[in-house]
Coordinates of C-alpha atoms in Angstrom, one line a residue:
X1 CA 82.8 93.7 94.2
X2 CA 80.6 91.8 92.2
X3 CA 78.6 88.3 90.9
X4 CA 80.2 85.4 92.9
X5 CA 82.3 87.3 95.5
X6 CA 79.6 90.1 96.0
X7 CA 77.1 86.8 96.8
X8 CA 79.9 85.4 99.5
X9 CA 79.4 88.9 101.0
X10 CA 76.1 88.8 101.6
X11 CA 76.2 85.3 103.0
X12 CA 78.5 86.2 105.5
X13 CA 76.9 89.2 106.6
X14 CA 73.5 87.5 106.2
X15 CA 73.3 86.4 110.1
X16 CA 72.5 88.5 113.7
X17 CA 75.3 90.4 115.1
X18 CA 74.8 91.6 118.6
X19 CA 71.6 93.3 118.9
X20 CA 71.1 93.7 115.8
X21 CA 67.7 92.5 113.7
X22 CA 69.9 91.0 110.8
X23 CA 72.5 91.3 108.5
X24 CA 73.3 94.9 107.2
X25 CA 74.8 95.5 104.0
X26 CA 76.0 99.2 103.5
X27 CA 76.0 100.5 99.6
X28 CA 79.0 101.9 98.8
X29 CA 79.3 103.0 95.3
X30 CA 78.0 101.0 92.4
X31 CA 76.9 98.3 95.0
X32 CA 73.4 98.2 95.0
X33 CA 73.6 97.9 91.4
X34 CA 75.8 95.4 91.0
X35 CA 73.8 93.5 94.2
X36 CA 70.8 93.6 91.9
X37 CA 72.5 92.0 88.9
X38 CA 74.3 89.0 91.3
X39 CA 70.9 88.1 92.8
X40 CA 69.1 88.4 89.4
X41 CA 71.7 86.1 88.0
X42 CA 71.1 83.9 91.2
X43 CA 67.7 83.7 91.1
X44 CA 67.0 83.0 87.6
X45 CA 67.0 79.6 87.8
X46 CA 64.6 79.7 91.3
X47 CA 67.8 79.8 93.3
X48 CA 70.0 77.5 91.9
X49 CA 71.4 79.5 88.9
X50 CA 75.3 79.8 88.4
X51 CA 76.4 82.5 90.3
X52 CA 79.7 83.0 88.4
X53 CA 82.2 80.4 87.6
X54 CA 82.3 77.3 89.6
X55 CA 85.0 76.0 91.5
X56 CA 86.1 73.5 89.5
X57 CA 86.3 75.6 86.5
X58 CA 88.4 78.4 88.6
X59 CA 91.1 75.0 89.7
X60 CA 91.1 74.0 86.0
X61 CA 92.0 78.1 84.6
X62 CA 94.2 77.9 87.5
X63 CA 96.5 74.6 87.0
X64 CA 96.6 76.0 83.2
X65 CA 98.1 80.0 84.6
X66 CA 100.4 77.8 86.7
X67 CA 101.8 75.9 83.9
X68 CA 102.5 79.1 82.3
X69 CA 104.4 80.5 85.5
X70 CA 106.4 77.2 86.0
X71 CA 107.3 77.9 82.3
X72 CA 108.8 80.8 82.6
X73 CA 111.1 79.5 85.7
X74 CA 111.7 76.4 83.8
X75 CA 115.2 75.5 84.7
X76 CA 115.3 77.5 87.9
X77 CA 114.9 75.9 91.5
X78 CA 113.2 78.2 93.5
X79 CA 112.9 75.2 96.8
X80 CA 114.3 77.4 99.0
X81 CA 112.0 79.7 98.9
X82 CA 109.8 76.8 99.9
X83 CA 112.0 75.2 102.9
X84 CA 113.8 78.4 103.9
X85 CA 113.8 81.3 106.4
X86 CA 112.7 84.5 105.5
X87 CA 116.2 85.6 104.8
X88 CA 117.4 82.6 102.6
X89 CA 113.7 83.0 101.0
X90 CA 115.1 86.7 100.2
X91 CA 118.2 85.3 98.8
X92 CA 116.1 83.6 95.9
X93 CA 114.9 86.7 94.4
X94 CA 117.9 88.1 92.6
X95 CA 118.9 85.2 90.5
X96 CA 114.9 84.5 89.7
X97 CA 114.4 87.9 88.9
X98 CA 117.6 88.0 86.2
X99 CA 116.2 84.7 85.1
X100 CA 113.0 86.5 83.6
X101 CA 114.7 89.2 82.3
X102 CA 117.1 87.3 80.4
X103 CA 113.6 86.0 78.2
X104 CA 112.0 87.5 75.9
X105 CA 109.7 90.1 77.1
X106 CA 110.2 88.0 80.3
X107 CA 109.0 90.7 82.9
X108 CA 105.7 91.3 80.7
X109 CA 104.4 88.0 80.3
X110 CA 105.6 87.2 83.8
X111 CA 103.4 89.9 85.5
X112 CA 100.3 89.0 82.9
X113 CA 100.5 85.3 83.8
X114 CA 100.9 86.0 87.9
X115 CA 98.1 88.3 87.5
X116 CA 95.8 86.0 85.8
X117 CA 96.9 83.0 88.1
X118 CA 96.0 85.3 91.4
X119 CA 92.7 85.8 90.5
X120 CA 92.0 82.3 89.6
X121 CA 93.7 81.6 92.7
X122 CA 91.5 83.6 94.9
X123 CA 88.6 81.8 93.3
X124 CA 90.0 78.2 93.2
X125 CA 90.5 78.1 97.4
X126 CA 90.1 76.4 99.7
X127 CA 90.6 73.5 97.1
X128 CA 92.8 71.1 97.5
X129 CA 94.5 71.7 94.3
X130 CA 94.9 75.3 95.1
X131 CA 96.5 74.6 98.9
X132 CA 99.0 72.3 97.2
X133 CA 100.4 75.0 95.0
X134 CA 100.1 77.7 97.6
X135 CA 104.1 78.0 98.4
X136 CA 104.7 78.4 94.7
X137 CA 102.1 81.3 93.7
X138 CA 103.6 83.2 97.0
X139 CA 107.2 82.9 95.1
X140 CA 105.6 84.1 91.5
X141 CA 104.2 86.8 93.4
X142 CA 107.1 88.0 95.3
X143 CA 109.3 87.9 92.0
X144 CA 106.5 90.1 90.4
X145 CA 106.6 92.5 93.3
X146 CA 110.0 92.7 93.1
X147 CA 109.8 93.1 89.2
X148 CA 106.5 96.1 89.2
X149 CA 108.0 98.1 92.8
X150 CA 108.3 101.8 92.1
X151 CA 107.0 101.7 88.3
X152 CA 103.8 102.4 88.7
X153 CA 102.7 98.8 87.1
X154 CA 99.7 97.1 88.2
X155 CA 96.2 97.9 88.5
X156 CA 94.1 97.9 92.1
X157 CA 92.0 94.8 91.2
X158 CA 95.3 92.8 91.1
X159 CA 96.0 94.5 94.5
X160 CA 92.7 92.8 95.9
X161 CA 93.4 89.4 94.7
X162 CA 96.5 89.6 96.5
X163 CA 94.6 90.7 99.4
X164 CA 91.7 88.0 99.0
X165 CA 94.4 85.1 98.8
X166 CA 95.8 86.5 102.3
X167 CA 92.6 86.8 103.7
X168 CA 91.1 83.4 102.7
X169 CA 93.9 81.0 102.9
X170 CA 96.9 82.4 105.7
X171 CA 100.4 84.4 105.8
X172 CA 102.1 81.4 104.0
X173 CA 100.5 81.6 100.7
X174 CA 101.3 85.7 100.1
X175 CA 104.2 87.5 102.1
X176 CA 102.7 90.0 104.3
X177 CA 106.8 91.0 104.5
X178 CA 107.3 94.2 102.4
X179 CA 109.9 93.8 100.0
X180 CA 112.6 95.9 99.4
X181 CA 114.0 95.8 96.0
X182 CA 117.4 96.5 96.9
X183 CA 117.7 94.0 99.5
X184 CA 116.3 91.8 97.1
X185 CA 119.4 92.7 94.8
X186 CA 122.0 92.0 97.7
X187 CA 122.5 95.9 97.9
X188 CA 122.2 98.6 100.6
X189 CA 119.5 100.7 99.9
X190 CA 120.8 103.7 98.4
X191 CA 120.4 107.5 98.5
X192 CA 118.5 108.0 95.5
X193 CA 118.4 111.2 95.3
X194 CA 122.2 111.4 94.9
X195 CA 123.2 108.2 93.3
X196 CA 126.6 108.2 94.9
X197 CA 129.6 106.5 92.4
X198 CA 129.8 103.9 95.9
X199 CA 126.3 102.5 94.9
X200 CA 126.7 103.0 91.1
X201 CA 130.2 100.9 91.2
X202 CA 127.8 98.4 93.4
X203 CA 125.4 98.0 90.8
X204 CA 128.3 97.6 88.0
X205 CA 130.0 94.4 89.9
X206 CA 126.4 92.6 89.8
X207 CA 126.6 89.6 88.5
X208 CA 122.5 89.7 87.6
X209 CA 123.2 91.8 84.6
X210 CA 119.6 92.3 83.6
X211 CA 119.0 93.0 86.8
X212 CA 121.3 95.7 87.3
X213 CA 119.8 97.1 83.8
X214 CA 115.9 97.2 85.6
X215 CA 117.3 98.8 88.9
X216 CA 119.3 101.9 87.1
X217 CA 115.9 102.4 84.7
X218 CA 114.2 102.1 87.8
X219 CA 116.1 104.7 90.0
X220 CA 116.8 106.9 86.8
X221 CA 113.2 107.3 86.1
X222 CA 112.5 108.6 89.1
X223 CA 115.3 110.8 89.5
X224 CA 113.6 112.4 86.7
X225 CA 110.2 112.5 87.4
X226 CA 111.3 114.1 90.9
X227 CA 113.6 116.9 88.5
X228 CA 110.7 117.6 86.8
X229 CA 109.2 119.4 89.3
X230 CA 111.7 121.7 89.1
X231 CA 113.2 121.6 85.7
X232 CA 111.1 120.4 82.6
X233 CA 113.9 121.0 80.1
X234 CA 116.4 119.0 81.8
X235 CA 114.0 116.6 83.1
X236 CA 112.8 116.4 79.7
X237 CA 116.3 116.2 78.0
X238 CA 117.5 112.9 80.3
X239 CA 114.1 111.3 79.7
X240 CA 114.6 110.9 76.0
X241 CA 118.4 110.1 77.1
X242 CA 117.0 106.9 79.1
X243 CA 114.6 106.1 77.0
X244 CA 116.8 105.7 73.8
X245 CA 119.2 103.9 75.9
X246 CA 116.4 101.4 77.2
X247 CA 115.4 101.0 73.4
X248 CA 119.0 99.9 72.1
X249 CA 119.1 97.6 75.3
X250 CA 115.7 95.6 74.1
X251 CA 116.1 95.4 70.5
X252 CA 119.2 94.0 71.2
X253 CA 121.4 96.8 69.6
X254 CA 123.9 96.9 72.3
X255 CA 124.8 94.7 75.2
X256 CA 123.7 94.6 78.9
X257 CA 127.2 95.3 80.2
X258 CA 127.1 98.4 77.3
X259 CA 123.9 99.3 78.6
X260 CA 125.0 99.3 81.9
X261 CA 127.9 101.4 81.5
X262 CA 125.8 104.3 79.6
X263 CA 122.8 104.4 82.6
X264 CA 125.9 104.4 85.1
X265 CA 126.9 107.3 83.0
X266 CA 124.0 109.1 82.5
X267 CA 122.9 108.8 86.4
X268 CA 126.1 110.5 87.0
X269 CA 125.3 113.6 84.3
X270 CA 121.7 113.4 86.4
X271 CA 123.7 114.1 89.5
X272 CA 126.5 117.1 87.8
X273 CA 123.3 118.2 86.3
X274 CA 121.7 119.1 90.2
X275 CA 124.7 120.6 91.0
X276 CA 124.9 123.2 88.2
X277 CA 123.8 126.3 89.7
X278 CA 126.9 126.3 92.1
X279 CA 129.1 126.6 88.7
X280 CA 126.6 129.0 86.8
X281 CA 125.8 131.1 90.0
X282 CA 122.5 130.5 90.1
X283 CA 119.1 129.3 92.1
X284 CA 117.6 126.1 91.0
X285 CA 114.9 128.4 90.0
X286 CA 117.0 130.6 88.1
X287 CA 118.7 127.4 86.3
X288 CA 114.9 126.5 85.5
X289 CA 114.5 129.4 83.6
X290 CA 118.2 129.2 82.1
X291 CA 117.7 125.8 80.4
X292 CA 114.2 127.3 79.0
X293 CA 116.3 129.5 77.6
X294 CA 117.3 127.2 74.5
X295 CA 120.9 127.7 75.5
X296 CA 122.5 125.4 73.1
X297 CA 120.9 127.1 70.5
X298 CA 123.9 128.7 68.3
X299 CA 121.7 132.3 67.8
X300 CA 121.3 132.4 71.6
X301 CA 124.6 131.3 72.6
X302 CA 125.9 134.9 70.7
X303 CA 124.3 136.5 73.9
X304 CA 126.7 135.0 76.1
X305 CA 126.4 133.6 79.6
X306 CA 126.4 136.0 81.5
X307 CA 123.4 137.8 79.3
X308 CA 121.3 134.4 79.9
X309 CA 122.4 134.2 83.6
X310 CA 120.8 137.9 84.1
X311 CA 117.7 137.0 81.9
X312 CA 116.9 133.7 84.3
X313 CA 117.3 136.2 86.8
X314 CA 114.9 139.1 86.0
X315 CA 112.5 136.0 84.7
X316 CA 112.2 134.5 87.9
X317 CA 111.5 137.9 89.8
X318 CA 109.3 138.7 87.3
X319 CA 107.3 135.6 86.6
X320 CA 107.3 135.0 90.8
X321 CA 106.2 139.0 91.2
X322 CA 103.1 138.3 89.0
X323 CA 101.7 134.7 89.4
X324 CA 99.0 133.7 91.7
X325 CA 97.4 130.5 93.2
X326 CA 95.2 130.2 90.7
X327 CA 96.9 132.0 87.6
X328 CA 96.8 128.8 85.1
X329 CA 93.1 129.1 85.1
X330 CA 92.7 132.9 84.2
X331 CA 93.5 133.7 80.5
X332 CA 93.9 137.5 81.6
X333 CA 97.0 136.8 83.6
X334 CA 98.4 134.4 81.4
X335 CA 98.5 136.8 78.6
X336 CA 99.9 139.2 80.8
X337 CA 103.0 137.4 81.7
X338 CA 103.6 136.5 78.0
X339 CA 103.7 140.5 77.6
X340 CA 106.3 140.4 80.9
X341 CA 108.7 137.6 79.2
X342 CA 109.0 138.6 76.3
X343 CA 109.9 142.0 77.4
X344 CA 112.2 140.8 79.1
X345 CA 113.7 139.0 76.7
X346 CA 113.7 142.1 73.9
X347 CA 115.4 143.7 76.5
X348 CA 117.9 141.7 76.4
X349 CA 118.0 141.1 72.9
X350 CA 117.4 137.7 72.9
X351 CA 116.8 136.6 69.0
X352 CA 113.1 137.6 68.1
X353 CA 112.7 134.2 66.3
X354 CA 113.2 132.3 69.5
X355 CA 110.9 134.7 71.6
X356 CA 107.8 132.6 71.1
X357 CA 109.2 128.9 71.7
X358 CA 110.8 130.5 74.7
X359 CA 107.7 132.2 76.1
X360 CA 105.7 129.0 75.9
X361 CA 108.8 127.0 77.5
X362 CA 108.9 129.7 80.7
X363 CA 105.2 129.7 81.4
X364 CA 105.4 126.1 81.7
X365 CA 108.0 126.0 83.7
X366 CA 106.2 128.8 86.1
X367 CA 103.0 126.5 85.6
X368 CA 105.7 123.3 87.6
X369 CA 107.3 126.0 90.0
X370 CA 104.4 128.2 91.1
X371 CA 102.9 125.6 93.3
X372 CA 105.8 125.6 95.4
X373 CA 105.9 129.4 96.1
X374 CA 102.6 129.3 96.6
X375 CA 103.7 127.4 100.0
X376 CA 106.6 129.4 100.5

């Protein structure tokens, strides 16, 4: 909070509330500094200094962000998201989301020019000019939410702004309504964590196209991320998968139904790829180890499967045996568990010239895995 809004603050606070004397004003962090910089702006001029930018400068920046917006839905009719019930309102956001992914870097300058029209937004009400566009900044919202869910995209301060333009001006201008992204496609919300061929073939017969290209990426990376707790190579191995895939997709190498077809694929590799410790024999832990094991490495493949299945084995009694809460932090019993792998490994005969890379590959592996046993 700062410079104009941190002055609104203290106005409203500025006045008796029950027994109390006066105002109060509580400094959380940063705000006694930042309360001494507003009121030295304030103050300057003996009170009648420029607090931050004026209102009619925040409706101007404003009208100009919402040109940009209407631009980018140029040839789109987004009325019913105006006149409609919250279900038809819904109904909108598939076709307006595949109409900004069909541009150019569409999804990127559409969440830059919401972001920038929210905060100028938030400072333009209760003006006129900002009421009368209030329907329409709730839809370039929603199709951003819809856009940014589950990515990680967005920053906190963009967060506020949303919350400021609730607070100041009512329900109507931002959906307090959490959107689902799926429902938002037309789709039953699936089991992510399986990504069953029913879904997959649902997300094939979309006709948003572009749109079926974001969810996949979307579900895929976070199949992935939620592997790689468990299993950095192969986590590791369908990252660089997706993201070559992704890259053909935007420079235009290969076409969205193309596209399509290899994340459909690839989300079902992710899936055979959970399930490979039923055909190998082995834990999820002991498949961990496995695929640190370089196995498609020609010199290590001579060992033979079962050799590699019997190394994950005695590595993951060994490396579980010896590891402590706080292990990563003391160099004494790191360098003791190198000595244990690679043992282990010359044991075996696994090729000398592969001993190192494999070491490092393991203890990272125990580094993602040893704050689960910890709890177990």
């Amino acid at each position: 909070m700062r410079g104009h809004g941190l002055m609104q603050a203290i106005a409203r606070v500025n006045c008796v509330f029950k027994d109390k004397p006066g105002g109060l004003v509580v400094d959380y962090l940063g705000l006694a500094d930042q309360l001494k910089r507003a009121l030295a702006n304030y103050t300057e001029s003996g009170g009648k200094g420029q607090t931050a930018i004026n209102q009619e400068e925040a409706v101007a920046v404003m009208l100009e962000r919402y040109e940009v917006c209407c631009g980018i839905f140029h040839g789109f009719d987004w009325s019913t998201w105006i006149t409609g019930d919250p279900q038809a309102r819904l109904s909108v956001l598939p076709a307006a989301q595949e109409h900004v992914l069909a541009q150019d870097d569409g999804k990127n300058r559409l969440v830059k020019a919401v972001g920038e029209l929210s905060k100028a937004f938030a400072l333009a009400v209760p003006h006129e000019k900002a009421l009368e566009i209030r329907h329409d900044v709730a839809f370039f919202q929603a199709v951003k939410s819809v856009l940014t869910k589950s990515t990680g995209e967005g920053r906190r301060s963009s967060e506020e702004v949303e919350f400021a333009i609730r607070q100041i001006v009512s329900k109507a201008v931002s959906s307090d309504e959490v959107i689902d992204i799926f429902a938002a496609a037309g789709l039953k919300k699936p089991d992510i964590s399986i990504l069953s061929d029913e879904f997959l073939t649902e997300v094939r017969g979309m006709p948003q196209r572009n749109l079926a290209v974001e969810m996949l990426r979307k579900l895929l990376e976070g199949e992935i991320k939620a592997r790689g707790r468990k299993n950095l190579v192969q986590a590791r191995s369908f990252a660089e998968l997706l993201e070559n895939a992704i890259k053909k997709y935007q420079n235009r190498a290969i076409e969205t139904a193309q596209v399509i077809e290899e994340l459909i694929a690839l989300a079902k590799d992710l899936r055979e790829a959970g399930r490979r410790g039923e055909k190998l024999g082995l834990t999820d832990d002991e498949v961990a180890f496995y695929d640190a094991l370089e196995t498609n490495d020609s010199a290590v493949q001579v060992l033979g499967n079962e050799t590699l299945q019997a190394i994950a084995r005695e590595l993951v009694r060994v490396v579980r045996a010896n590891v402590t809460i706080d292990w990563t932090l003391r160099e004494n019993v790191r360098a003791q568990l190198r000595v244990l792998v690679k043992r282990v490994l010359r044991k075996y005969g696994y090729p000398p010239d592969k001993q190192e890379q494999a070491t490092r590959t393991v203890l990272e592996q125990a580094e993602a895995l040893s704050a689960e046993w910890a709890l177990a």
